[in-house]
XYZ file of C-alpha atoms in Angstrom:
626
model
C -48.144 -6.076 49.033
C -45.729 -3.425 47.821
C -45.225 -2.732 44.171
C -41.891 -1.182 44.885
C -38.448 -2.502 44.159
C -37.623 -5.435 46.423
C -34.394 -3.822 47.607
C -34.540 -0.021 47.395
C -31.500 1.925 48.513
C -31.373 3.577 51.899
C -31.855 6.984 50.278
C -34.867 5.669 48.344
C -36.403 4.288 51.553
C -36.031 7.634 53.305
C -37.472 9.402 50.274
C -40.491 7.086 50.293
C -41.452 7.507 53.920
C -40.732 11.250 53.948
C -42.728 11.613 50.728
C -45.622 9.768 52.356
C -45.717 12.437 55.064
C -46.619 15.074 52.496
C -49.066 13.110 50.380
C -50.747 10.617 52.698
C -50.909 12.291 56.097
C -51.743 15.901 55.302
C -55.428 15.581 56.233
C -55.119 13.593 59.460
C -51.985 15.570 60.318
C -53.850 18.870 60.467
C -56.674 17.528 62.669
C -55.034 18.857 65.909
C -55.809 22.361 64.643
C -59.467 22.049 65.612
C -60.374 18.632 67.071
C -59.750 19.199 70.784
C -61.446 22.610 70.705
C -64.524 21.281 68.903
C -64.852 18.273 71.240
C -64.622 20.394 74.398
C -67.257 22.816 73.100
C -69.873 20.106 73.659
C -69.227 20.158 77.412
C -70.816 22.745 79.716
C -68.205 25.195 81.026
C -68.442 23.837 84.576
C -67.770 20.276 83.333
C -64.982 21.192 80.937
C -62.105 20.344 83.265
C -63.667 17.124 84.465
C -64.316 15.934 80.926
C -60.934 16.671 79.342
C -59.350 13.320 80.211
C -62.453 11.397 79.107
C -62.453 13.207 75.754
C -58.708 12.625 75.374
C -59.144 8.904 76.062
C -61.833 8.668 73.375
C -59.604 10.524 70.892
C -56.620 8.285 71.625
C -58.504 5.002 71.342
C -60.391 6.141 68.236
C -57.046 6.607 66.502
C -55.763 3.301 67.877
C -58.774 1.351 66.631
C -59.500 3.053 63.315
C -55.983 3.704 62.038
C -53.702 1.207 63.775
C -56.083 -1.739 63.951
C -58.599 -1.387 61.116
C -56.724 0.342 58.286
C -53.067 -0.521 58.873
C -53.817 -3.884 60.423
C -56.308 -5.203 57.892
C -57.774 -2.962 55.173
C -54.416 -2.055 53.610
C -53.825 -5.761 53.045
C -56.652 -5.731 50.482
C -54.525 -4.275 47.695
C -55.028 -4.592 43.959
C -51.448 -5.162 42.766
C -50.262 -2.700 45.390
C -52.984 -0.106 44.777
C -55.660 0.791 47.315
C -58.757 2.966 47.478
C -62.478 2.531 47.079
C -62.263 1.550 43.393
C -59.571 -1.011 44.183
C -62.058 -2.623 46.575
C -64.743 -2.421 43.881
C -62.493 -4.181 41.368
C -61.449 -6.831 43.910
C -65.022 -7.494 45.054
C -66.130 -8.088 41.443
C -63.146 -10.183 40.372
C -64.198 -13.451 38.836
C -67.830 -12.417 38.470
C -69.444 -12.296 34.990
C -70.089 -8.820 33.592
C -73.706 -7.678 33.745
C -75.651 -4.705 32.432
C -77.316 -4.090 35.780
C -75.606 -2.324 38.678
C -76.064 -4.558 41.720
C -76.724 -3.342 45.235
C -73.190 -4.209 46.322
C -71.693 -2.074 43.570
C -74.179 0.703 44.310
C -73.091 0.842 47.953
C -69.427 1.050 46.993
C -70.215 3.819 44.487
C -71.942 5.706 47.311
C -68.687 5.612 49.264
C -66.774 6.950 46.268
C -69.351 9.716 45.777
C -69.033 10.823 49.425
C -65.316 11.388 48.889
C -66.200 14.348 46.656
C -67.979 15.959 49.615
C -64.882 15.321 51.703
C -62.787 16.944 48.966
C -64.843 20.129 49.286
C -65.090 20.407 53.074
C -61.551 19.369 54.081
C -59.718 22.256 52.331
C -62.292 24.708 53.697
C -62.104 23.668 57.365
C -58.329 23.146 57.306
C -57.430 26.518 55.794
C -60.021 28.325 57.917
C -58.638 26.728 61.102
C -55.104 27.777 60.248
C -56.187 31.332 59.394
C -58.047 31.545 62.708
C -54.712 31.088 64.426
C -54.005 34.711 63.560
C -56.606 35.645 66.197
C -54.397 34.145 68.892
C -51.573 36.348 67.663
C -53.652 39.527 67.537
C -57.459 40.135 67.722
C -57.010 42.699 64.950
C -56.850 39.824 62.448
C -60.384 38.605 63.239
C -62.167 40.450 60.422
C -59.560 39.315 57.882
C -59.736 35.569 58.577
C -62.327 34.712 55.902
C -60.716 36.887 53.187
C -57.308 35.378 53.967
C -58.722 31.842 53.786
C -60.443 32.601 50.471
C -57.256 34.145 49.056
C -55.208 31.071 50.035
C -57.752 28.754 48.411
C -57.933 30.817 45.206
C -54.150 30.691 44.846
C -54.150 26.957 45.584
C -56.725 26.143 42.897
C -55.116 28.456 40.341
C -51.805 26.628 40.777
C -53.323 23.231 39.975
C -52.922 23.619 36.212
C -49.152 24.015 36.630
C -48.780 20.658 38.340
C -47.419 19.847 41.771
C -44.211 18.001 40.967
C -41.965 20.977 41.802
C -43.595 22.122 45.008
C -44.420 18.513 45.830
C -40.771 17.825 46.574
C -41.079 20.169 49.547
C -44.280 18.621 50.909
C -42.593 15.732 52.719
C -39.853 17.744 54.468
C -42.333 20.478 55.468
C -44.719 17.930 56.967
C -41.783 16.278 58.748
C -41.065 19.629 60.404
C -44.795 19.978 61.137
C -45.084 16.642 62.955
C -41.867 17.212 64.899
C -43.132 20.644 65.931
C -46.489 19.147 66.966
C -44.755 16.562 69.126
C -42.320 19.002 70.733
C -45.043 21.528 71.602
C -47.230 18.791 73.078
C -44.427 17.136 75.049
C -43.464 20.534 76.479
C -46.874 20.824 78.192
C -47.679 17.209 79.106
C -46.035 17.404 82.517
C -48.019 20.526 83.388
C -50.713 17.961 84.234
C -49.330 14.379 84.239
C -52.823 13.141 85.110
C -53.519 13.135 81.346
C -51.770 9.745 81.168
C -54.925 8.271 82.707
C -56.425 8.662 79.210
C -54.361 5.644 78.109
C -56.926 3.526 79.941
C -59.837 2.912 77.511
C -62.322 2.496 80.373
C -61.774 6.156 81.289
C -63.303 7.209 77.974
C -66.076 4.617 78.096
C -67.033 5.557 81.673
C -67.004 9.227 80.681
C -69.559 8.530 77.935
C -71.881 6.655 80.270
C -71.842 9.599 82.673
C -73.065 12.049 79.997
C -76.515 12.799 78.657
C -77.549 11.709 75.185
C -77.041 15.146 73.655
C -73.451 15.417 74.953
C -72.655 11.822 73.910
C -73.874 12.392 70.355
C -72.062 15.734 70.136
C -68.748 14.336 71.375
C -68.867 11.168 69.269
C -69.761 13.289 66.260
C -66.660 15.397 66.889
C -64.285 12.567 67.865
C -64.329 11.489 64.214
C -62.296 14.622 63.423
C -59.245 12.822 64.844
C -59.307 10.302 61.992
C -60.250 12.435 58.981
C -57.833 11.337 56.308
C -57.519 7.755 57.562
C -58.919 6.611 54.208
C -55.871 8.207 52.543
C -53.601 5.608 54.157
C -55.341 3.062 51.961
C -56.131 5.186 48.908
C -52.520 6.393 48.435
C -50.918 3.024 49.118
C -49.866 2.521 45.517
C -47.691 5.634 45.539
C -45.463 4.561 48.427
C -46.303 1.008 49.439
C -47.886 -0.292 52.619
C -44.514 -0.786 54.320
C -43.374 2.834 54.022
C -46.760 4.309 54.863
C -46.785 2.193 58.014
C -43.258 3.297 58.932
C -44.107 6.966 58.406
C -47.163 6.577 60.614
C -45.582 4.805 63.563
C -42.237 6.617 63.558
C -43.375 10.183 62.878
C -47.107 10.886 62.480
C -48.600 8.860 65.319
C -46.124 10.080 68.003
C -46.487 13.699 66.836
C -50.300 13.600 66.929
C -50.582 11.804 70.275
C -48.037 14.041 72.011
C -49.837 17.118 70.714
C -53.286 15.951 71.795
C -52.000 15.019 75.253
C -50.175 18.357 75.482
C -53.339 20.258 74.564
C -55.299 18.369 77.243
C -52.621 19.088 79.846
C -52.695 22.779 78.934
C -56.480 22.915 79.344
C -56.206 21.324 82.794
C -53.410 23.624 83.927
C -54.959 26.812 82.474
C -58.696 26.545 83.249
C -59.177 30.276 82.673
C -58.102 30.031 79.013
C -60.984 28.911 76.773
C -59.268 29.707 73.472
C -58.175 27.084 70.945
C -55.676 24.925 72.896
C -53.729 24.127 69.741
C -52.470 27.687 69.352
C -52.534 28.331 73.118
C -49.740 25.808 73.790
C -47.319 27.880 71.711
C -45.670 30.782 73.591
C -46.316 34.290 72.289
C -43.785 35.796 69.940
C -41.758 34.248 67.155
C -42.654 30.634 68.052
C -46.398 31.307 67.807
C -45.913 33.253 64.570
C -43.907 30.322 63.191
C -46.652 27.872 64.240
C -49.356 29.952 62.534
C -47.334 30.226 59.326
C -46.454 26.520 59.397
C -50.082 25.558 60.027
C -51.240 27.531 56.986
C -48.628 25.777 54.834
C -49.588 22.391 56.317
C -53.279 22.951 55.542
C -52.408 23.924 51.976
C -50.498 20.646 51.656
C -53.434 18.740 53.158
C -55.805 20.465 50.722
C -53.491 19.705 47.813
C -53.530 16.031 48.716
C -57.362 16.008 48.734
C -57.541 17.837 45.401
C -55.035 15.515 43.729
C -56.874 12.551 45.222
C -60.146 13.781 43.719
C -58.502 14.054 40.283
C -57.226 10.483 40.612
C -60.615 9.231 41.829
C -62.333 10.847 38.830
C -59.955 9.265 36.333
C -60.517 5.847 37.893
C -64.286 6.342 37.612
C -63.920 7.351 33.939
C -61.791 4.325 33.125
C -64.197 1.940 34.852
C -67.107 3.444 32.926
C -68.848 5.156 35.847
C -68.113 8.712 34.785
C -68.327 10.562 31.453
C -65.122 11.381 29.607
C -63.473 14.569 30.864
C -60.447 16.469 29.677
C -57.413 15.120 31.535
C -54.085 16.928 31.379
C -50.819 15.341 32.476
C -48.713 17.848 34.413
C -45.535 15.797 34.651
C -44.165 13.745 31.773
C -42.141 11.597 34.191
C -45.074 10.591 36.417
C -48.225 9.304 34.727
C -50.216 9.691 37.941
C -49.856 13.473 38.207
C -52.893 14.831 36.378
C -55.116 17.885 36.251
C -58.822 17.835 35.361
C -59.986 21.424 34.674
C -63.731 20.952 35.220
C -63.229 19.079 38.517
C -60.787 21.748 39.693
C -63.332 24.474 38.870
C -66.097 22.578 40.663
C -63.961 22.069 43.784
C -62.824 25.701 43.787
C -66.341 27.146 43.539
C -67.774 24.716 46.102
C -64.934 25.125 48.610
C -64.882 28.922 48.466
C -68.677 29.004 48.767
C -68.441 26.814 51.871
C -65.925 29.200 53.471
C -68.081 32.249 52.703
C -71.245 30.508 53.896
C -70.005 28.996 57.179
C -67.278 31.581 57.994
C -65.636 29.598 60.830
C -64.120 26.185 61.430
C -66.521 25.694 64.354
C -69.528 26.039 62.049
C -67.895 23.771 59.483
C -67.212 21.126 62.135
C -70.993 20.753 62.365
C -70.924 19.687 58.688
C -67.822 17.554 58.838
C -68.053 13.873 59.666
C -70.906 12.476 57.596
C -68.803 12.019 54.457
C -65.866 10.603 56.453
C -67.892 8.102 58.478
C -70.085 7.197 55.511
C -66.994 6.276 53.498
C -65.668 4.249 56.441
C -68.912 2.245 56.550
C -68.700 1.531 52.816
C -65.036 0.529 53.085
C -65.917 -1.991 55.790
C -68.718 -3.432 53.650
C -66.446 -3.730 50.603
C -63.708 -5.265 52.756
C -66.182 -7.923 53.874
C -66.906 -8.790 50.223
C -63.189 -9.104 49.527
C -62.461 -11.322 52.542
C -65.388 -13.641 51.893
C -65.641 -13.719 48.079
C -62.024 -13.265 46.999
C -59.941 -14.447 49.945
C -62.433 -17.247 50.674
C -62.522 -16.671 54.426
C -65.235 -18.650 56.205
C -68.357 -16.577 56.737
C -67.944 -16.623 60.535
C -64.414 -15.249 60.242
C -65.329 -12.463 57.799
C -68.376 -11.459 59.827
C -66.537 -11.545 63.161
C -63.949 -9.027 62.041
C -66.035 -6.778 59.813
C -68.927 -6.681 62.299
C -66.511 -5.228 64.834
C -65.441 -2.611 62.293
C -69.037 -1.929 61.295
C -70.168 -1.462 64.900
C -67.476 1.173 65.394
C -68.176 2.870 62.039
C -71.945 2.923 62.514
C -71.557 4.348 66.015
C -69.653 7.330 64.614
C -71.869 7.584 61.536
C -75.025 7.597 63.668
C -73.553 10.255 65.939
C -73.063 12.492 62.893
C -76.570 12.146 61.467
C -77.857 14.990 63.627
C -75.558 17.303 61.662
C -77.758 17.032 58.564
C -79.927 19.972 59.620
C -76.872 22.083 60.521
C -75.217 21.685 57.142
C -74.577 17.969 56.876
C -76.956 18.023 53.920
C -74.095 19.540 51.901
C -71.786 16.482 51.592
C -74.840 14.234 51.260
C -76.216 16.392 48.423
C -72.834 16.432 46.672
C -72.576 12.682 47.068
C -76.079 12.073 45.709
C -75.389 14.317 42.705
C -72.130 12.500 41.892
C -73.783 9.128 42.414
C -76.654 10.062 40.092
C -74.133 10.926 37.385
C -72.162 7.691 37.885
C -75.243 5.448 37.924
C -76.849 7.201 34.942
C -73.700 7.125 32.819
C -72.899 3.479 33.563
C -76.495 2.379 32.966
C -76.801 4.402 29.768
C -73.537 3.109 28.325
C -74.440 -0.497 29.167
C -77.882 -0.187 27.554
C -76.527 1.442 24.382
C -73.705 -1.090 24.183
C -76.130 -3.988 24.335
C -78.907 -2.600 22.122
C -76.974 -0.611 19.518
C -73.524 -2.138 19.256
C -74.399 -5.686 20.300
C -76.573 -8.299 18.652
C -76.184 -8.667 14.907
C -73.231 -6.313 14.737
C -71.161 -8.697 16.850
C -71.938 -11.641 14.536
C -70.783 -9.943 11.326
C -67.287 -10.882 10.190
C -65.335 -7.776 9.072
C -63.412 -9.794 6.469
C -66.667 -10.954 4.841
C -68.182 -7.471 4.948
C -65.271 -5.779 3.149
C -64.487 -8.616 0.713
C -66.113 -7.121 -2.392
C -65.595 -3.432 -1.599
C -63.312 -1.204 -3.683
C -60.038 -0.478 -1.838
C -58.009 2.729 -2.087
C -54.563 3.702 -0.826
C -54.371 4.692 2.807
C -54.765 3.542 6.404
C -57.915 3.774 8.498
C -58.443 3.158 12.203
C -62.001 2.560 13.402
C -62.438 3.103 17.131
C -64.644 0.264 18.347
C -66.318 0.020 21.745
C -66.568 -3.794 21.672
C -63.747 -6.008 20.358
C -66.185 -8.211 18.442
C -67.948 -8.190 15.091
C -68.085 -5.261 12.677
C -68.347 -1.641 13.860
C -71.245 0.522 12.721
C -68.857 3.296 11.745
C -67.227 0.998 9.153
C -70.597 0.040 7.666
C -71.646 3.697 7.462
C -68.316 4.634 5.871
C -68.763 1.943 3.232
C -72.346 3.013 2.539
C -71.414 6.669 2.110
C -68.119 6.341 0.212
C -68.486 2.996 -1.622
C -64.848 2.199 -0.848
C -62.385 1.459 1.968
C -58.701 2.050 2.656
C -56.325 -0.821 1.934
C -55.293 -1.239 5.556
C -57.931 -1.153 8.279
C -57.431 -1.439 12.033
C -60.388 -2.030 14.354
C -59.085 -0.584 17.608
C -60.757 -1.204 20.982
C -59.661 0.235 24.328
C -60.456 -2.113 27.211
C -60.188 -1.292 30.910
C -58.982 -4.209 33.024
C -59.811 -4.645 36.728
C -56.211 -3.871 37.670
C -54.719 -0.437 38.470
C -52.104 -0.906 35.736
C -52.216 -3.347 32.859
C -49.230 -5.661 32.477
C -46.922 -4.324 29.790
C -46.682 -7.821 28.313
C -50.430 -7.756 27.654
C -50.735 -4.029 26.902
C -52.021 -4.793 23.409
C -52.859 -7.696 21.135
C -53.174 -7.802 17.350
C -55.159 -10.269 15.261
C -55.255 -10.427 11.476
C -58.829 -10.938 10.255
C -58.077 -11.119 6.547
C -58.828 -8.816 3.578
C -56.374 -6.211 4.958
C -58.252 -5.920 8.259
C -56.685 -6.252 11.701
C -58.220 -6.120 15.138
C -56.157 -4.470 17.862
C -57.075 -4.406 21.544
C -55.349 -1.945 23.886
C -55.586 -2.692 27.609
C -55.332 -0.073 30.329
C -55.795 -0.180 34.081
C -58.261 2.052 35.904
C -55.419 4.321 37.059
C -54.051 4.858 33.538
C -55.019 7.084 30.629
C -55.309 5.494 27.163
C -52.732 6.461 24.543
C -53.881 5.689 21.002
C -50.757 7.178 19.407
C -48.602 4.737 21.362
C -50.765 1.788 20.332
C -50.651 2.699 16.654
C -46.877 3.131 16.769
C -46.667 -0.426 18.142
C -48.947 -1.653 15.352
C -46.698 0.014 12.778
C -43.650 -1.655 14.316
C -45.220 -5.096 14.707
C -47.355 -5.595 11.580
C -46.836 -3.206 8.724
C -45.169 0.160 8.520
C -47.656 3.027 8.452
C -47.258 6.758 8.037
C -48.944 7.643 11.330
C -49.379 11.272 10.295
C -51.610 10.200 7.422
C -53.771 7.682 9.258
C -57.485 8.541 9.359
C -59.403 7.791 12.567
C -63.131 7.114 12.383
C -65.470 7.634 15.337
C -69.175 7.365 15.923
C -70.613 10.666 17.127
C -73.615 9.610 19.181
C -76.601 11.962 19.102
C -78.874 10.996 21.968
C -82.644 11.370 21.524
C -84.908 10.956 24.538
C -88.138 9.041 24.126
C -87.124 5.452 23.443
C -87.785 2.266 25.390
C -84.481 1.751 27.169
C -84.704 0.633 30.806
C -83.989 3.989 32.420
C -86.090 6.552 34.271
C -87.128 9.577 32.200
C -85.001 11.904 34.339
C -82.021 9.583 33.808
C -82.520 9.650 30.045
C -82.564 13.444 30.048
C -79.503 13.560 32.315
C -77.668 11.058 30.116
C -78.457 13.084 26.994
C -77.157 16.249 28.672
C -73.975 14.563 29.900
C -73.354 12.948 26.518
C -73.629 16.312 24.733
C -71.172 17.921 27.124
C -68.698 15.087 27.690
C -65.244 15.448 26.216
C -65.345 13.957 22.696
C -63.679 10.573 22.325
C -61.108 12.060 19.959
C -59.928 14.535 22.603
C -59.900 11.961 25.386
C -57.595 9.740 23.319
C -55.410 12.713 22.297
C -55.645 12.152 18.545
C -54.777 15.054 16.184
C -58.087 16.640 15.119
C -57.029 16.905 11.453
C -56.851 13.091 11.241
C -60.394 12.449 12.460
C -63.688 11.801 10.713
C -66.799 11.605 12.904
C -69.855 9.738 11.703
C -73.177 10.824 13.182
C -75.172 8.107 14.909
C -78.657 9.037 16.218
C -79.614 6.872 19.197
C -83.039 6.921 20.793
C -82.977 5.962 24.464
């Protein structure tokens, strides 16, 4: 369903589907830069002409099945109040289930899909920018030695600009990508009738018969490369909340899909009509001179936009993981006061920049990188299908036969492509897998550690103590105190320690808990709740969705308005400062305990994550042995 206004104006509708072109379709929209060339490289030179139509048929029907049928036809219907993405599926699949300390296998599989997206976020900018820079070779061979430096320079500039936000340049993304897709379609259509036989590729049996005629090595190589046509398909679902399913679908069918298909068919026709030319058909279909120069320049801009979308998506994915408790707190900066979703995470940006530039310097060409690409994409597709099955059966209450019939079809397709990419592990496919495993280790360790500490340290007797009874006979002094509490029950340890050390308490005390709900955005009507506990103590619960950042200042201003007027500049905030000691009996592996201790020491302090003025904070040390 769409979260958008039920009756947007005509101008708003146009803005939505043009905007989707720049944010949603940047990755899949730049696939024509390298896909046809990489696929044809798996064919022996003497079989190249005979195999073009078979390859084209496989490319066409891969897009038809994966994008049109699977994602737009079904997966995008599994929205969490209009939002999509891997964590939306995680929240939907767990809806209605009781919370547990253990991470189940189902959750673990979905987390693996989220972790693989980080590998995709590293490789996509590298291969896209490199492919565009390689277009300079088709303009003049003199550019060959400068391709890698140019690609690195473009990436450095791109990552340096992240801290300034994308809201200004973002307004140009949609119109530029509109020009890009129109140009793709026009160039392709111009060459299609050089070899009208390419229309035979519309018959799916042409592609299937072509596969059966090949040896195992060629089949695996081609299927492993065919997946390049649908890189970015996951973005149709992940970015659904920004534009709505309706407008993403319109952008796809009216602009993106025709532009891509015409270009792929035009490239195939060019290859058939120019058998002597073995260069990249994408740049070959543009005539020499100003048109080719324009195409090269436009392709570089388009790949920057595609990279920007992946980077922004990684920031958003990280914040969702933090809010759901699967990632340690990190410094999050909002780059646009008008749009809460536009954020910048410095440490993630630095990680992506170093990893992406290293990949470019290590692999040096888009052809080498294509050998790496595919595992993260297909792995995420497999996980999405699994999570979609859980949603259809557990949440939508489809009969088992119905859920299995549909998702088994998806899984067969996904596993076919995933299996065809496994051979890439030795050639560099270990890179996205290693990145994914590292991210997954962090997510599993952090979630497990927090759950264990919550249960063993903050649970039990602490949750049975009534705050009003605890503070009843304590001396009270003027002032307001806010105790940040992980669990909205019982009496916080920080309050007990404060009483023990100071033998007194402020007259007004607020026990404030921040709770993440399994929705992308909490309903404003239930944003917070306040309960008076007696003896000048109140409990306040702030609720935020997994796509939102908590705002303690806002919550306290609402408390001041609703209950009793407070001078917010004089409020004192109390936090526990956990000091993790390895060597306890918590149910974690030794390496996990050491990793958790390291992450805890280096995570952004709670006070910074909640954006509270540092001169209003008192931290109370709390040694915890795990």
